[in-house]
Backbone as JSON, one array per atom type, in Angstrom:
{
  "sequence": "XXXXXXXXXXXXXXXXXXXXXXXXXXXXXXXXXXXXXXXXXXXXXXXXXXXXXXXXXXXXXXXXXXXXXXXXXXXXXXXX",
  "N": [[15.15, 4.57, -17.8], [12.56, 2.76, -17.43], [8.59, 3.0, -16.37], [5.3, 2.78, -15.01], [3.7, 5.26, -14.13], [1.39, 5.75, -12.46], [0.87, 2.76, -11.27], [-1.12, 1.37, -10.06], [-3.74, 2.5, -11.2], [-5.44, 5.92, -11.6], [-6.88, 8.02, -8.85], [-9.41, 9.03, -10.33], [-12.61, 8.8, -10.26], [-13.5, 7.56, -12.53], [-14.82, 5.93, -15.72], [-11.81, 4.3, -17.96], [-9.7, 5.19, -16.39], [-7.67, 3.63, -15.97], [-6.41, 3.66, -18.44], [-4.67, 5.64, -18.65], [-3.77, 8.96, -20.65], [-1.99, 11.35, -23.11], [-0.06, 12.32, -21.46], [1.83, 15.37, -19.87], [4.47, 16.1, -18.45], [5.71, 18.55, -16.53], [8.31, 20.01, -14.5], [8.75, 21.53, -11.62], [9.28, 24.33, -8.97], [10.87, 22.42, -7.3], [9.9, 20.39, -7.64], [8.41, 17.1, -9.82], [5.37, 17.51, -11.76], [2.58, 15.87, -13.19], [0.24, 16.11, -15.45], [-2.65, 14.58, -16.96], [-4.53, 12.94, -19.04], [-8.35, 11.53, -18.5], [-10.67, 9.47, -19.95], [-13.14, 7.94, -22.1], [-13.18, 6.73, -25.41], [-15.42, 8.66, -27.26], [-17.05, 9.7, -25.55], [-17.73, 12.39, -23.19], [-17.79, 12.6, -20.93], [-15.24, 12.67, -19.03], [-11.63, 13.93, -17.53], [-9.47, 16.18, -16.25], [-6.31, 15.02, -14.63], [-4.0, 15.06, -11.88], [-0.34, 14.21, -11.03], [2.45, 14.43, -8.74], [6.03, 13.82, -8.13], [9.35, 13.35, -6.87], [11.18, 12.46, -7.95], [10.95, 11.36, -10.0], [11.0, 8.34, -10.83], [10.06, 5.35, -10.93], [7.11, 4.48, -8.62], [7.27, 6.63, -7.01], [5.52, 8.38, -7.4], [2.77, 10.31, -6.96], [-0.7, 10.65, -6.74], [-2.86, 12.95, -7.05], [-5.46, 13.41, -8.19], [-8.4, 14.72, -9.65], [-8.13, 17.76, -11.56], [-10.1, 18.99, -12.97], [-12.99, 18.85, -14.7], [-15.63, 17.07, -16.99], [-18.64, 16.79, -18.0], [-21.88, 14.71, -19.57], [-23.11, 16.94, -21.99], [-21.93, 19.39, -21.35], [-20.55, 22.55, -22.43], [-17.75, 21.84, -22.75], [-15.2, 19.64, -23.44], [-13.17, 17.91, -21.24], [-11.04, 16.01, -21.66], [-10.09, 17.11, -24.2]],
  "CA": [[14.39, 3.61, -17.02], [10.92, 2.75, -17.56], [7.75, 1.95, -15.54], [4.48, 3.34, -14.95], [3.29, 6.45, -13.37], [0.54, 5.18, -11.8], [0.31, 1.44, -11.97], [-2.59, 1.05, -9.8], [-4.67, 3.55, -11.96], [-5.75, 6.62, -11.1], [-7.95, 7.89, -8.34], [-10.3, 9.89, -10.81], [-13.58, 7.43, -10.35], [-14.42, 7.73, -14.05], [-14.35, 4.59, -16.69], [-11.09, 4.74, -18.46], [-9.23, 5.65, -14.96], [-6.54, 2.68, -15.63], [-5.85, 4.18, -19.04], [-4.74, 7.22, -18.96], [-3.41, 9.4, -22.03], [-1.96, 12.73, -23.02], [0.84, 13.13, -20.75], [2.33, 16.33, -19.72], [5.29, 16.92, -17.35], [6.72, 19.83, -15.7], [9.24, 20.54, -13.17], [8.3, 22.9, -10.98], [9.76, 24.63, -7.65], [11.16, 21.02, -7.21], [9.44, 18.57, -7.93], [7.78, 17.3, -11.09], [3.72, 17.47, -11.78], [2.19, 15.35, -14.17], [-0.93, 16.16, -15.99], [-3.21, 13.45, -17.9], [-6.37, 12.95, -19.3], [-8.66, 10.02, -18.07], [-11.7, 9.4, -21.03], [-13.0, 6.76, -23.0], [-13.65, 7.63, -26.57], [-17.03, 9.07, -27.83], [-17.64, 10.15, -24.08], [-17.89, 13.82, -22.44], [-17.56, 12.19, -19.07], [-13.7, 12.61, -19.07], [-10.92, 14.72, -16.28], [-7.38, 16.11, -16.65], [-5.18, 14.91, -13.66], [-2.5, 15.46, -11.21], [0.39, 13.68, -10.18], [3.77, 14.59, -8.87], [7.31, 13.04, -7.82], [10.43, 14.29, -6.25], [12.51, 12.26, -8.59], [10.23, 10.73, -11.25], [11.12, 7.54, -10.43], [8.5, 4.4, -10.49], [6.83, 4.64, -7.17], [7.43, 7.59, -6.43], [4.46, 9.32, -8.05], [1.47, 10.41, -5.92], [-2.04, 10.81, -7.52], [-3.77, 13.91, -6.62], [-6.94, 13.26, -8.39], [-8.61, 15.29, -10.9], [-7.89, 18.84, -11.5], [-11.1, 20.21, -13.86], [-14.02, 17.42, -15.8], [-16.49, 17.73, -17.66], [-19.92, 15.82, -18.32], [-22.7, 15.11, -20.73], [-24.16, 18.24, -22.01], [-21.3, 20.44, -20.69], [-19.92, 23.24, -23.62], [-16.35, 21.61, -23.18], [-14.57, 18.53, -23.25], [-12.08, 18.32, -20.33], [-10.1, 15.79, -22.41], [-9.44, 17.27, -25.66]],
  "C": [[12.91, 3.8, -17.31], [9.91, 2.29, -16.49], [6.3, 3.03, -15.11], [3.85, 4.68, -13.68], [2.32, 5.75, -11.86], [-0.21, 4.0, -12.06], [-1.0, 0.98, -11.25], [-4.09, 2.0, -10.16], [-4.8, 4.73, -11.49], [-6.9, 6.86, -10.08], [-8.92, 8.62, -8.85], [-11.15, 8.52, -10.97], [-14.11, 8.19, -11.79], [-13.93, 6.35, -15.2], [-12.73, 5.38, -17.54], [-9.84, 5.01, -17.63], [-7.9, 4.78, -15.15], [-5.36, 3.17, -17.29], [-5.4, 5.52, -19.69], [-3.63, 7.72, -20.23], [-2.83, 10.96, -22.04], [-1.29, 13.32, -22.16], [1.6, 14.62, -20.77], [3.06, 16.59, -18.75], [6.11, 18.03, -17.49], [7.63, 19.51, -14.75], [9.0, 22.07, -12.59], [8.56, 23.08, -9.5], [9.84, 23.08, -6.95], [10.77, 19.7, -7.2], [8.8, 18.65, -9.71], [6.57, 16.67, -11.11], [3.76, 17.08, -13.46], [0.94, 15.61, -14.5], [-1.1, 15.24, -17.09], [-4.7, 13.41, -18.18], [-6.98, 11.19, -19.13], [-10.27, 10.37, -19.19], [-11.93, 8.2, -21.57], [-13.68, 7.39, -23.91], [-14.9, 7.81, -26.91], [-17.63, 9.81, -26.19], [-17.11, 11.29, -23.48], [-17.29, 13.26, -20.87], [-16.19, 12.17, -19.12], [-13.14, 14.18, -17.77], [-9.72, 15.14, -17.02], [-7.34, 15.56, -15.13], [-4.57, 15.52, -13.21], [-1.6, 14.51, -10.87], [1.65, 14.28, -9.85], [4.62, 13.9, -7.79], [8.19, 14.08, -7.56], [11.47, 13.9, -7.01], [11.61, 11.4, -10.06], [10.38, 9.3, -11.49], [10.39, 6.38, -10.35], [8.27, 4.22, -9.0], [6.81, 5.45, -6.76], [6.1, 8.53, -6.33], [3.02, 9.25, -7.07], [0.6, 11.2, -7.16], [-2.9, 11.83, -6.61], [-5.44, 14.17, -7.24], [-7.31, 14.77, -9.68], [-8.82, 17.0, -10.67], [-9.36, 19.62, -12.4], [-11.68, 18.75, -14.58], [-15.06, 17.93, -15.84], [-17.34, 16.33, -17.71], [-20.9, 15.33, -19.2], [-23.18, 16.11, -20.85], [-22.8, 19.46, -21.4], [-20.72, 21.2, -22.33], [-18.48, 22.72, -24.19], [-16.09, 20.48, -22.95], [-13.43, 18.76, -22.52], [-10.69, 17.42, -21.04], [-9.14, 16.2, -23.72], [-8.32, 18.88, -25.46]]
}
């Protein structure tokens, strides 16, 4: 089954926020956490994510907002 994680975008207020990239799920002590990166290309201003589900399910998925970002001028890129 298909259908989007988070179809009303994410709540990381950063451009890019609707397309997010670079998925990563786990399962973990029951449920499953999604990590993503929110960026638009050539730009520092970028986040990783959170989301997780109890069944992975469309709808299901709750948006916990951004776990670690980075800015202009910072040593690291939080997307790459």
């Amino acid at each position: 089954q298909q259908g989007s994680v988070l179809p009303s975008c994410s709540i990381i207020n950063l451009t890019g926020n609707c397309n997010l990239w670079a998925p990563d799920v786990n399962y973990y002590e029951g449920e499953y956490v999604l990590y993503y990166a929110v960026s638009t290309s050539g730009s520092q201003n970028s986040a990783i994510g959170v989301a997780t589900s109890l069944s992975m399910e469309p709808g299901t998925w709750t948006d916990h907002g951004k776990v670690i970002n980075s800015t202009s001028g910072d040593v690291y890129n939080s997307s790459v």
